[in-house]
mmCIF file of C-alpha atoms in Angstrom:
data_model
loop_
_atom_site.group_PDB
_atom_site.id
_atom_site.type_symbol
_atom_site.label_atom_id
_atom_site.label_comp_id
_atom_site.label_asym_id
_atom_site.label_seq_id
_atom_site.Cartn_x
_atom_site.Cartn_y
_atom_site.Cartn_z
ATOM 1 C CA MET A 1 -50.312 -16.851 -70.011
ATOM 2 C CA LEU A 2 -51.151 -16.523 -66.312
ATOM 3 C CA LYS A 3 -49.539 -13.719 -64.309
ATOM 4 C CA VAL A 4 -47.924 -14.349 -60.916
ATOM 5 C CA GLY A 5 -47.138 -12.156 -57.912
ATOM 6 C CA MET A 6 -44.478 -13.425 -55.482
ATOM 7 C CA VAL A 7 -44.884 -12.758 -51.747
ATOM 8 C CA GLY A 8 -41.667 -13.466 -49.855
ATOM 9 C CA VAL A 9 -38.272 -13.201 -51.520
ATOM 10 C CA GLY A 10 -36.167 -15.217 -49.086
ATOM 11 C CA ASN A 11 -33.742 -18.118 -49.282
ATOM 12 C CA ILE A 12 -35.848 -20.380 -51.543
ATOM 13 C CA SER A 13 -36.872 -17.643 -53.995
ATOM 14 C CA GLY A 14 -33.684 -17.740 -56.065
ATOM 15 C CA ILE A 15 -34.454 -20.977 -57.887
ATOM 16 C CA TYR A 16 -38.043 -19.869 -58.536
ATOM 17 C CA LEU A 17 -36.809 -16.594 -60.032
ATOM 18 C CA LYS A 18 -34.317 -18.433 -62.233
ATOM 19 C CA ASN A 19 -36.855 -20.955 -63.501
ATOM 20 C CA PHE A 20 -39.521 -18.313 -64.159
ATOM 21 C CA LYS A 21 -37.047 -16.644 -66.465
ATOM 22 C CA GLU A 22 -35.393 -19.663 -68.095
ATOM 23 C CA VAL A 23 -37.742 -22.664 -68.052
ATOM 24 C CA PHE A 24 -41.478 -22.113 -67.666
ATOM 25 C CA LYS A 25 -43.099 -19.925 -70.293
ATOM 26 C CA ASN A 26 -46.788 -20.464 -69.433
ATOM 27 C CA VAL A 27 -46.455 -18.302 -66.309
ATOM 28 C CA GLU A 28 -45.034 -14.802 -65.981
ATOM 29 C CA LEU A 29 -43.751 -13.240 -62.774
ATOM 30 C CA VAL A 30 -45.028 -9.648 -62.837
ATOM 31 C CA ALA A 31 -44.664 -8.496 -59.205
ATOM 32 C CA VAL A 32 -42.693 -9.120 -56.012
ATOM 33 C CA CYS A 33 -43.171 -8.136 -52.381
ATOM 34 C CA ASP A 34 -41.227 -8.749 -49.170
ATOM 35 C CA LEU A 35 -41.320 -7.304 -45.661
ATOM 36 C CA ILE A 36 -37.611 -6.636 -46.125
ATOM 37 C CA ARG A 37 -37.832 -4.355 -49.145
ATOM 38 C CA GLU A 38 -34.159 -4.790 -50.056
ATOM 39 C CA ARG A 39 -34.827 -8.436 -50.919
ATOM 40 C CA ALA A 40 -37.673 -7.517 -53.247
ATOM 41 C CA GLU A 41 -35.614 -4.743 -54.823
ATOM 42 C CA LYS A 42 -32.739 -7.119 -55.555
ATOM 43 C CA ALA A 43 -35.044 -9.558 -57.377
ATOM 44 C CA TYR A 44 -36.899 -6.694 -59.084
ATOM 45 C CA LYS A 45 -33.682 -5.370 -60.588
ATOM 46 C CA GLU A 46 -31.842 -8.631 -61.268
ATOM 47 C CA TYR A 47 -34.755 -10.349 -63.027
ATOM 48 C CA ASN A 48 -36.344 -7.270 -64.591
ATOM 49 C CA ILE A 49 -39.679 -7.802 -62.829
ATOM 50 C CA PRO A 50 -42.255 -5.170 -63.856
ATOM 51 C CA LYS A 51 -43.663 -4.302 -60.418
ATOM 52 C CA ILE A 52 -42.613 -4.126 -56.795
ATOM 53 C CA TYR A 53 -45.023 -3.594 -53.899
ATOM 54 C CA ASP A 54 -44.514 -2.481 -50.307
ATOM 55 C CA THR A 55 -47.278 -4.722 -48.930
ATOM 56 C CA MET A 56 -48.953 -7.935 -49.931
ATOM 57 C CA GLU A 57 -52.334 -6.161 -49.821
ATOM 58 C CA GLN A 58 -51.172 -3.878 -52.617
ATOM 59 C CA LEU A 59 -50.047 -6.895 -54.629
ATOM 60 C CA PHE A 60 -53.361 -8.690 -54.040
ATOM 61 C CA ALA A 61 -55.239 -5.634 -55.317
ATOM 62 C CA ASP A 62 -53.464 -5.825 -58.686
ATOM 63 C CA ASP A 63 -56.083 -7.035 -61.177
ATOM 64 C CA GLU A 64 -53.383 -8.216 -63.574
ATOM 65 C CA ILE A 65 -52.252 -10.924 -61.153
ATOM 66 C CA ASP A 66 -53.929 -14.342 -61.453
ATOM 67 C CA PHE A 67 -51.710 -16.287 -59.034
ATOM 68 C CA VAL A 68 -49.986 -15.577 -55.751
ATOM 69 C CA LEU A 69 -46.775 -17.499 -55.085
ATOM 70 C CA ASN A 70 -46.474 -17.727 -51.292
ATOM 71 C CA LEU A 71 -42.815 -18.094 -50.297
ATOM 72 C CA THR A 72 -43.169 -16.785 -46.750
ATOM 73 C CA ARG A 73 -42.130 -18.622 -43.598
ATOM 74 C CA PRO A 74 -44.209 -21.707 -42.657
ATOM 75 C CA TYR A 75 -46.098 -20.034 -39.800
ATOM 76 C CA GLN A 76 -47.062 -17.210 -42.205
ATOM 77 C CA HIS A 77 -48.425 -19.462 -44.960
ATOM 78 C CA PHE A 78 -51.980 -19.482 -43.637
ATOM 79 C CA GLU A 79 -52.530 -15.740 -43.350
ATOM 80 C CA VAL A 80 -50.901 -14.972 -46.699
ATOM 81 C CA SER A 81 -52.746 -17.729 -48.572
ATOM 82 C CA LYS A 82 -56.049 -16.838 -46.911
ATOM 83 C CA ALA A 83 -55.723 -13.163 -47.839
ATOM 84 C CA ALA A 84 -54.807 -14.050 -51.416
ATOM 85 C CA LEU A 85 -57.814 -16.359 -51.782
ATOM 86 C CA LEU A 86 -60.113 -13.708 -50.329
ATOM 87 C CA ALA A 87 -58.741 -11.329 -52.958
ATOM 88 C CA GLY A 88 -59.786 -13.793 -55.676
ATOM 89 C CA LYS A 89 -56.310 -15.136 -56.526
ATOM 90 C CA HIS A 90 -55.221 -18.701 -57.101
ATOM 91 C CA VAL A 91 -52.402 -19.660 -54.712
ATOM 92 C CA TYR A 92 -49.287 -21.775 -54.900
ATOM 93 C CA SER A 93 -47.491 -22.033 -51.552
ATOM 94 C CA GLU A 94 -44.197 -23.387 -50.361
ATOM 95 C CA LYS A 95 -44.615 -26.314 -47.989
ATOM 96 C CA PRO A 96 -46.474 -26.961 -45.799
ATOM 97 C CA LEU A 97 -50.049 -25.981 -46.679
ATOM 98 C CA GLY A 98 -50.545 -24.755 -43.109
ATOM 99 C CA ALA A 99 -48.812 -24.922 -39.741
ATOM 100 C CA ASP A 100 -51.564 -27.201 -38.414
ATOM 101 C CA PHE A 101 -54.469 -29.222 -39.784
ATOM 102 C CA GLU A 102 -57.074 -26.619 -38.838
ATOM 103 C CA GLU A 103 -55.291 -24.011 -40.957
ATOM 104 C CA GLY A 104 -55.167 -26.412 -43.892
ATOM 105 C CA THR A 105 -58.871 -27.223 -43.532
ATOM 106 C CA LEU A 106 -59.858 -23.554 -43.530
ATOM 107 C CA LEU A 107 -57.757 -22.833 -46.630
ATOM 108 C CA VAL A 108 -59.205 -25.787 -48.537
ATOM 109 C CA LYS A 109 -62.790 -24.786 -47.681
ATOM 110 C CA LEU A 110 -62.116 -21.182 -48.660
ATOM 111 C CA ALA A 111 -60.592 -22.189 -51.997
ATOM 112 C CA GLN A 112 -63.575 -24.430 -52.730
ATOM 113 C CA GLU A 113 -66.045 -21.687 -51.804
ATOM 114 C CA LYS A 114 -64.244 -19.206 -54.047
ATOM 115 C CA GLY A 115 -63.857 -21.636 -56.948
ATOM 116 C CA LEU A 116 -60.078 -21.188 -56.797
ATOM 117 C CA TRP A 117 -57.121 -23.547 -56.746
ATOM 118 C CA ILE A 118 -54.595 -23.655 -53.955
ATOM 119 C CA GLY A 119 -51.592 -25.845 -54.578
ATOM 120 C CA GLY A 120 -48.149 -26.146 -53.218
ATOM 121 C CA ALA A 121 -44.711 -27.587 -52.842
ATOM 122 C CA PRO A 122 -43.022 -29.881 -53.025
ATOM 123 C CA ASP A 123 -43.045 -30.522 -56.746
ATOM 124 C CA THR A 124 -39.951 -32.729 -56.704
ATOM 125 C CA PHE A 125 -42.226 -35.767 -57.115
ATOM 126 C CA MET A 126 -42.792 -34.551 -60.694
ATOM 127 C CA GLY A 127 -39.076 -34.848 -61.437
ATOM 128 C CA ALA A 128 -37.165 -37.555 -63.248
ATOM 129 C CA GLY A 129 -36.288 -39.649 -60.199
ATOM 130 C CA ILE A 130 -39.662 -40.157 -58.507
ATOM 131 C CA GLN A 131 -41.504 -40.414 -61.835
ATOM 132 C CA THR A 132 -39.103 -43.142 -63.017
ATOM 133 C CA CYS A 133 -39.575 -45.046 -59.758
ATOM 134 C CA ARG A 134 -43.346 -44.656 -59.994
ATOM 135 C CA LYS A 135 -43.305 -46.204 -63.467
ATOM 136 C CA PHE A 136 -41.082 -49.027 -62.208
ATOM 137 C CA ILE A 137 -43.601 -49.831 -59.458
ATOM 138 C CA ASP A 138 -46.674 -49.317 -61.639
ATOM 139 C CA ASP A 139 -45.208 -51.688 -64.248
ATOM 140 C CA GLY A 140 -45.066 -54.392 -61.582
ATOM 141 C CA LYS A 141 -41.286 -54.708 -61.543
ATOM 142 C CA LEU A 142 -41.093 -54.443 -57.744
ATOM 143 C CA GLY A 143 -44.020 -56.801 -57.261
ATOM 144 C CA ASP A 144 -46.424 -56.065 -54.424
ATOM 145 C CA VAL A 145 -44.956 -53.425 -52.123
ATOM 146 C CA ILE A 146 -44.668 -54.811 -48.591
ATOM 147 C CA GLY A 147 -43.108 -51.829 -46.864
ATOM 148 C CA GLY A 148 -40.109 -49.588 -46.676
ATOM 149 C CA ARG A 149 -37.792 -47.327 -44.745
ATOM 150 C CA CYS A 150 -37.549 -43.570 -45.138
ATOM 151 C CA ILE A 151 -34.956 -41.352 -43.444
ATOM 152 C CA MET A 152 -34.444 -37.584 -43.313
ATOM 153 C CA ALA A 153 -31.800 -36.818 -40.720
ATOM 154 C CA HIS A 154 -29.089 -34.249 -40.070
ATOM 155 C CA HIS A 155 -27.986 -32.032 -37.191
ATOM 156 C CA GLY A 156 -30.168 -29.001 -37.875
ATOM 157 C CA VAL A 157 -29.919 -25.942 -40.096
ATOM 158 C CA GLU A 158 -28.152 -23.489 -37.796
ATOM 159 C CA SER A 159 -24.750 -24.242 -39.344
ATOM 160 C CA TRP A 160 -25.731 -22.954 -42.783
ATOM 161 C CA HIS A 161 -29.075 -21.110 -42.849
ATOM 162 C CA PRO A 162 -28.776 -17.306 -42.448
ATOM 163 C CA ASP A 163 -31.937 -17.069 -40.315
ATOM 164 C CA PRO A 164 -32.544 -20.472 -38.691
ATOM 165 C CA ASP A 165 -34.678 -19.569 -35.661
ATOM 166 C CA PHE A 166 -38.065 -20.246 -37.304
ATOM 167 C CA PHE A 167 -37.105 -23.876 -37.934
ATOM 168 C CA TYR A 168 -37.372 -24.428 -34.165
ATOM 169 C CA GLN A 169 -40.652 -22.605 -33.527
ATOM 170 C CA PHE A 170 -44.342 -23.282 -34.261
ATOM 171 C CA GLY A 171 -44.662 -24.464 -37.847
ATOM 172 C CA GLY A 172 -41.066 -25.682 -37.893
ATOM 173 C CA GLY A 173 -39.218 -28.844 -36.891
ATOM 174 C CA PRO A 174 -37.968 -31.664 -39.139
ATOM 175 C CA LEU A 175 -41.391 -33.156 -39.799
ATOM 176 C CA LEU A 176 -43.110 -30.024 -41.115
ATOM 177 C CA ASP A 177 -39.950 -28.715 -42.773
ATOM 178 C CA MET A 178 -38.788 -31.812 -44.636
ATOM 179 C CA GLY A 179 -41.634 -34.277 -44.202
ATOM 180 C CA PRO A 180 -43.593 -32.888 -47.169
ATOM 181 C CA TYR A 181 -40.844 -34.012 -49.590
ATOM 182 C CA TYR A 182 -40.789 -37.581 -48.330
ATOM 183 C CA ILE A 183 -44.500 -38.075 -47.716
ATOM 184 C CA THR A 184 -45.404 -36.521 -51.068
ATOM 185 C CA ALA A 185 -42.989 -38.889 -52.795
ATOM 186 C CA LEU A 186 -44.379 -41.875 -50.899
ATOM 187 C CA ILE A 187 -48.040 -41.210 -51.713
ATOM 188 C CA ASN A 188 -47.164 -40.706 -55.372
ATOM 189 C CA LEU A 189 -45.427 -44.076 -55.322
ATOM 190 C CA LEU A 190 -47.825 -46.005 -53.079
ATOM 191 C CA GLY A 191 -51.127 -44.097 -52.939
ATOM 192 C CA GLU A 192 -53.103 -42.747 -50.003
ATOM 193 C CA VAL A 193 -52.249 -43.188 -46.338
ATOM 194 C CA LYS A 194 -54.690 -44.964 -44.021
ATOM 195 C CA SER A 195 -53.143 -44.422 -40.580
ATOM 196 C CA VAL A 196 -49.992 -43.310 -38.772
ATOM 197 C CA PHE A 197 -48.291 -43.877 -35.439
ATOM 198 C CA GLY A 198 -45.496 -41.692 -34.111
ATOM 199 C CA VAL A 199 -43.196 -40.827 -31.234
ATOM 200 C CA SER A 200 -41.190 -37.640 -30.788
ATOM 201 C CA GLU A 201 -38.440 -36.014 -28.733
ATOM 202 C CA THR A 202 -36.741 -32.646 -28.309
ATOM 203 C CA THR A 203 -33.170 -33.766 -27.687
ATOM 204 C CA PHE A 204 -31.436 -30.383 -27.604
ATOM 205 C CA LYS A 205 -33.381 -27.621 -25.845
ATOM 206 C CA GLU A 206 -31.099 -24.919 -27.231
ATOM 207 C CA ARG A 207 -29.160 -24.496 -30.475
ATOM 208 C CA ARG A 208 -26.113 -22.323 -31.061
ATOM 209 C CA ILE A 209 -26.016 -20.649 -34.474
ATOM 210 C CA THR A 210 -22.700 -21.006 -36.311
ATOM 211 C CA SER A 211 -23.784 -19.464 -39.624
ATOM 212 C CA GLN A 212 -23.554 -15.826 -40.620
ATOM 213 C CA PRO A 213 -24.794 -13.236 -39.835
ATOM 214 C CA GLN A 214 -25.949 -14.547 -36.412
ATOM 215 C CA ASP A 215 -22.912 -16.612 -35.414
ATOM 216 C CA GLY A 216 -22.944 -17.184 -31.667
ATOM 217 C CA ALA A 217 -26.633 -16.485 -31.039
ATOM 218 C CA VAL A 218 -28.636 -19.104 -29.137
ATOM 219 C CA ILE A 219 -32.022 -20.443 -30.261
ATOM 220 C CA LYS A 220 -34.646 -21.689 -27.820
ATOM 221 C CA VAL A 221 -36.144 -24.876 -29.283
ATOM 222 C CA ASN A 222 -39.941 -24.981 -28.907
ATOM 223 C CA VAL A 223 -40.869 -27.947 -31.130
ATOM 224 C CA PRO A 224 -39.925 -31.640 -31.258
ATOM 225 C CA THR A 225 -36.811 -32.227 -33.350
ATOM 226 C CA HIS A 226 -36.838 -36.026 -33.623
ATOM 227 C CA TYR A 227 -39.745 -38.142 -34.941
ATOM 228 C CA GLU A 228 -40.058 -41.866 -35.562
ATOM 229 C CA SER A 229 -43.252 -43.023 -37.225
ATOM 230 C CA ILE A 230 -45.003 -45.890 -38.961
ATOM 231 C CA ILE A 231 -47.091 -44.953 -41.992
ATOM 232 C CA THR A 232 -49.701 -47.495 -43.092
ATOM 233 C CA PHE A 233 -51.028 -47.138 -46.640
ATOM 234 C CA ALA A 234 -54.460 -48.121 -47.912
ATOM 235 C CA SER A 235 -52.677 -50.762 -50.007
ATOM 236 C CA GLY A 236 -51.491 -52.459 -46.810
ATOM 237 C CA ALA A 237 -47.840 -51.436 -47.155
ATOM 238 C CA THR A 238 -46.128 -49.987 -44.069
ATOM 239 C CA VAL A 239 -43.209 -47.550 -44.189
ATOM 240 C CA SER A 240 -41.166 -46.411 -41.200
ATOM 241 C CA PHE A 241 -40.190 -42.737 -41.379
ATOM 242 C CA LEU A 242 -37.459 -41.052 -39.350
ATOM 243 C CA ALA A 243 -37.367 -37.241 -39.443
ATOM 244 C CA SER A 244 -34.691 -35.700 -37.231
ATOM 245 C CA PHE A 245 -32.622 -32.587 -36.653
ATOM 246 C CA ASP A 246 -30.763 -34.408 -33.867
ATOM 247 C CA LEU A 247 -28.481 -36.903 -35.650
ATOM 248 C CA TYR A 248 -24.911 -36.151 -36.625
ATOM 249 C CA SER A 249 -24.741 -38.659 -39.488
ATOM 250 C CA PHE A 250 -26.407 -41.753 -40.902
ATOM 251 C CA ASP A 251 -25.679 -44.260 -43.646
ATOM 252 C CA HIS A 252 -28.937 -45.205 -45.334
ATOM 253 C CA PRO A 253 -30.704 -44.309 -48.592
ATOM 254 C CA ALA A 254 -33.380 -41.650 -48.237
ATOM 255 C CA ILE A 255 -36.096 -44.105 -49.276
ATOM 256 C CA GLN A 256 -36.026 -47.871 -49.708
ATOM 257 C CA LEU A 257 -39.132 -49.793 -50.713
ATOM 258 C CA TYR A 258 -39.405 -53.540 -50.251
ATOM 259 C CA GLY A 259 -41.463 -55.597 -52.702
ATOM 260 C CA THR A 260 -42.147 -59.246 -53.412
ATOM 261 C CA LYS A 261 -39.607 -59.140 -56.272
ATOM 262 C CA GLY A 262 -36.817 -57.231 -54.562
ATOM 263 C CA HIS A 263 -36.201 -53.780 -53.217
ATOM 264 C CA LEU A 264 -35.994 -50.349 -54.769
ATOM 265 C CA ILE A 265 -33.679 -47.528 -53.733
ATOM 266 C CA VAL A 266 -35.517 -44.270 -54.463
ATOM 267 C CA PRO A 267 -33.721 -40.935 -55.047
ATOM 268 C CA ASP A 268 -33.746 -38.317 -52.308
ATOM 269 C CA PRO A 269 -37.107 -36.537 -52.805
ATOM 270 C CA ASN A 270 -35.576 -33.245 -51.718
ATOM 271 C CA CYS A 271 -34.128 -33.028 -55.229
ATOM 272 C CA PHE A 272 -35.530 -33.716 -58.671
ATOM 273 C CA ALA A 273 -32.944 -36.338 -59.657
ATOM 274 C CA ASN A 274 -29.547 -34.837 -60.373
ATOM 275 C CA GLN A 275 -26.886 -36.567 -58.245
ATOM 276 C CA CYS A 276 -29.550 -38.716 -56.599
ATOM 277 C CA GLY A 277 -29.074 -42.436 -57.275
ATOM 278 C CA MET A 278 -31.771 -45.047 -57.743
ATOM 279 C CA SER A 279 -31.400 -48.788 -58.169
ATOM 280 C CA PHE A 280 -33.208 -52.115 -57.935
ATOM 281 C CA ILE A 281 -31.887 -55.152 -56.098
ATOM 282 C CA ASP A 282 -33.448 -58.327 -57.473
ATOM 283 C CA GLY A 283 -34.790 -60.568 -54.726
ATOM 284 C CA GLU A 284 -33.734 -63.864 -56.316
ATOM 285 C CA SER A 285 -30.438 -63.068 -58.018
ATOM 286 C CA ARG A 286 -29.365 -60.378 -55.501
ATOM 287 C CA GLU A 287 -28.080 -58.432 -58.502
ATOM 288 C CA LYS A 288 -28.171 -54.635 -58.307
ATOM 289 C CA THR A 289 -29.276 -52.637 -61.362
ATOM 290 C CA ASP A 290 -28.928 -48.877 -61.549
ATOM 291 C CA LEU A 291 -32.063 -47.372 -63.081
ATOM 292 C CA GLN A 292 -31.908 -44.811 -65.864
ATOM 293 C CA PHE A 293 -34.147 -41.762 -65.966
ATOM 294 C CA GLU A 294 -37.221 -42.195 -68.162
ATOM 295 C CA PHE A 295 -38.630 -38.717 -67.552
ATOM 296 C CA GLY A 296 -37.477 -35.115 -67.766
ATOM 297 C CA TYR A 297 -36.741 -32.546 -65.060
ATOM 298 C CA ASN A 298 -33.594 -34.021 -63.566
ATOM 299 C CA GLU A 299 -32.269 -30.575 -62.623
ATOM 300 C CA ASN A 300 -33.603 -28.285 -59.885
ATOM 301 C CA SER A 301 -36.985 -27.474 -61.430
ATOM 302 C CA ARG A 302 -38.785 -25.790 -58.543
ATOM 303 C CA CYS A 303 -41.707 -23.827 -59.999
ATOM 304 C CA LEU A 304 -42.732 -26.946 -61.956
ATOM 305 C CA GLY A 305 -45.735 -27.453 -59.683
ATOM 306 C CA LEU A 306 -46.891 -23.888 -60.172
ATOM 307 C CA ALA A 307 -46.465 -24.142 -63.943
ATOM 308 C CA ASP A 308 -48.481 -27.386 -63.943
ATOM 309 C CA LEU A 309 -51.183 -25.783 -61.790
ATOM 310 C CA ALA A 310 -51.461 -22.905 -64.260
ATOM 311 C CA ALA A 311 -51.534 -25.285 -67.230
ATOM 312 C CA ALA A 312 -54.211 -27.412 -65.556
ATOM 313 C CA ILE A 313 -56.457 -24.382 -65.062
ATOM 314 C CA GLU A 314 -56.167 -23.472 -68.737
ATOM 315 C CA GLN A 315 -56.630 -27.097 -69.855
ATOM 316 C CA GLY A 316 -59.502 -27.917 -67.487
ATOM 317 C CA ARG A 317 -57.777 -30.804 -65.707
ATOM 318 C CA THR A 318 -56.825 -31.473 -62.091
ATOM 319 C CA PRO A 319 -53.368 -30.150 -61.161
ATOM 320 C CA ARG A 320 -50.758 -32.589 -59.942
ATOM 321 C CA ALA A 321 -49.656 -30.436 -56.979
ATOM 322 C CA SER A 322 -53.033 -29.148 -55.768
ATOM 323 C CA TYR A 323 -54.559 -29.036 -52.283
ATOM 324 C CA LEU A 324 -55.944 -32.516 -52.984
ATOM 325 C CA GLN A 325 -52.370 -33.644 -52.377
ATOM 326 C CA THR A 326 -50.975 -31.064 -49.948
ATOM 327 C CA TYR A 327 -53.978 -31.413 -47.625
ATOM 328 C CA HIS A 328 -53.508 -35.194 -47.377
ATOM 329 C CA VAL A 329 -49.782 -34.725 -46.752
ATOM 330 C CA LEU A 330 -50.531 -32.159 -44.038
ATOM 331 C CA GLU A 331 -52.876 -34.561 -42.262
ATOM 332 C CA VAL A 332 -50.265 -37.335 -42.407
ATOM 333 C CA MET A 333 -47.768 -35.045 -40.656
ATOM 334 C CA MET A 334 -50.305 -33.726 -38.162
ATOM 335 C CA GLY A 335 -51.426 -37.294 -37.519
ATOM 336 C CA ILE A 336 -47.868 -38.299 -36.632
ATOM 337 C CA MET A 337 -47.610 -35.322 -34.289
ATOM 338 C CA LYS A 338 -50.992 -36.088 -32.709
ATOM 339 C CA SER A 339 -50.059 -39.735 -32.300
ATOM 340 C CA ALA A 340 -46.788 -38.750 -30.624
ATOM 341 C CA GLU A 341 -48.769 -36.668 -28.124
ATOM 342 C CA THR A 342 -51.464 -39.250 -27.368
ATOM 343 C CA GLY A 343 -49.636 -42.545 -27.835
ATOM 344 C CA LYS A 344 -52.454 -43.752 -30.095
ATOM 345 C CA VAL A 345 -52.715 -44.628 -33.778
ATOM 346 C CA TYR A 346 -54.171 -41.765 -35.837
ATOM 347 C CA GLU A 347 -56.687 -42.708 -38.558
ATOM 348 C CA LEU A 348 -56.740 -40.299 -41.496
ATOM 349 C CA THR A 349 -59.938 -38.547 -42.578
ATOM 350 C CA THR A 350 -58.684 -37.264 -45.943
ATOM 351 C CA HIS A 351 -58.206 -39.272 -49.102
ATOM 352 C CA PHE A 352 -55.773 -39.075 -51.997
ATOM 353 C CA LYS A 353 -55.894 -40.222 -55.607
ATOM 354 C CA ARG A 354 -52.772 -39.975 -57.698
ATOM 355 C CA GLU A 355 -52.968 -37.794 -60.783
ATOM 356 C CA GLU A 356 -51.624 -38.900 -64.147
ATOM 357 C CA PRO A 357 -47.852 -39.360 -64.342
ATOM 358 C CA MET A 358 -45.728 -36.843 -66.198
ATOM 359 C CA ASN A 359 -45.600 -37.086 -69.991
ATOM 360 C CA PRO A 360 -41.998 -37.902 -70.953
ATOM 361 C CA LEU A 361 -42.622 -36.875 -74.574
ATOM 362 C CA LEU A 362 -43.270 -33.211 -73.826
ATOM 363 C CA PRO A 363 -40.317 -30.804 -74.067
ATOM 364 C CA THR A 364 -38.989 -29.161 -70.901
ATOM 365 C CA GLY A 365 -41.190 -26.300 -69.756
ATOM 366 C CA VAL A 366 -44.327 -27.578 -71.483
ATOM 367 C CA LEU A 367 -47.057 -29.085 -69.288
#
């Protein structure tokens, strides 16, 4: 069993802590650390974690720890992951891999030099919804995929997140925050991306927080908050992707894919499957069929990617949520941003090959 140290015990950490304890038995959380010690102490006591550290350097120096789980803010991912790799630890990071492509490149090269794995979120593509849709496409039931439409839109996070400022600074914005879920799902359904074209806008220059404990504070917005893009896949399929913190509402499935036999409504990739519908509309009959899950993990199973990464190391296979995926996703997002700045199509330099689908015969928690 591989031992894990968690750096960052913020908003997303709760589901990881729960699933470490209840679902995944091939990894053990043995230490926590947070700049706000009270957060680490709460997790330490509530989940009976053996060790708590004041600094990440102390955690990295613990020889018992094999993996570092990086749950820090996006703009901190690079420094934390880099330090962990330099300390000889495998890394699993929340999304994105880095706040820009240069950071991602440096982390990938460092991991390769050290003979270590660095993987990361999202792992929702391993859940029941996306895996069922992947099988549907791979079995030829959609026909050849022509294109699709993908939408992630709402009016920002300041109405509910307790500390929303970082979403509007370097490393934030709707594309880097939520894009990894949608792009990761798309490449697992359609394969690698060839090129992207994007436009962007910062519609609201300031945001007023209405959530506690900062109700009434004003955020200066320093990143684009509205992106429209066209993603062209190596297969020839093209998908339009809207990522926005500027819209008040919209009425459209998160992902629709159009094929020569009909079109497929794909579950929201921000969740594993629960309460996320999926259906197929036959092109000839126009009949709509709701699809049934053919794979496990239809509840919130965050930590699944880390558990798979650990299992892959022990089994000598390639992990499903490794840098081979997160690096390609990062370049897709950075390509959209670069295209929005230059007005030119961005051609990708990285490549992506899908790993094997999930095994529906294995019990929950076994990879």
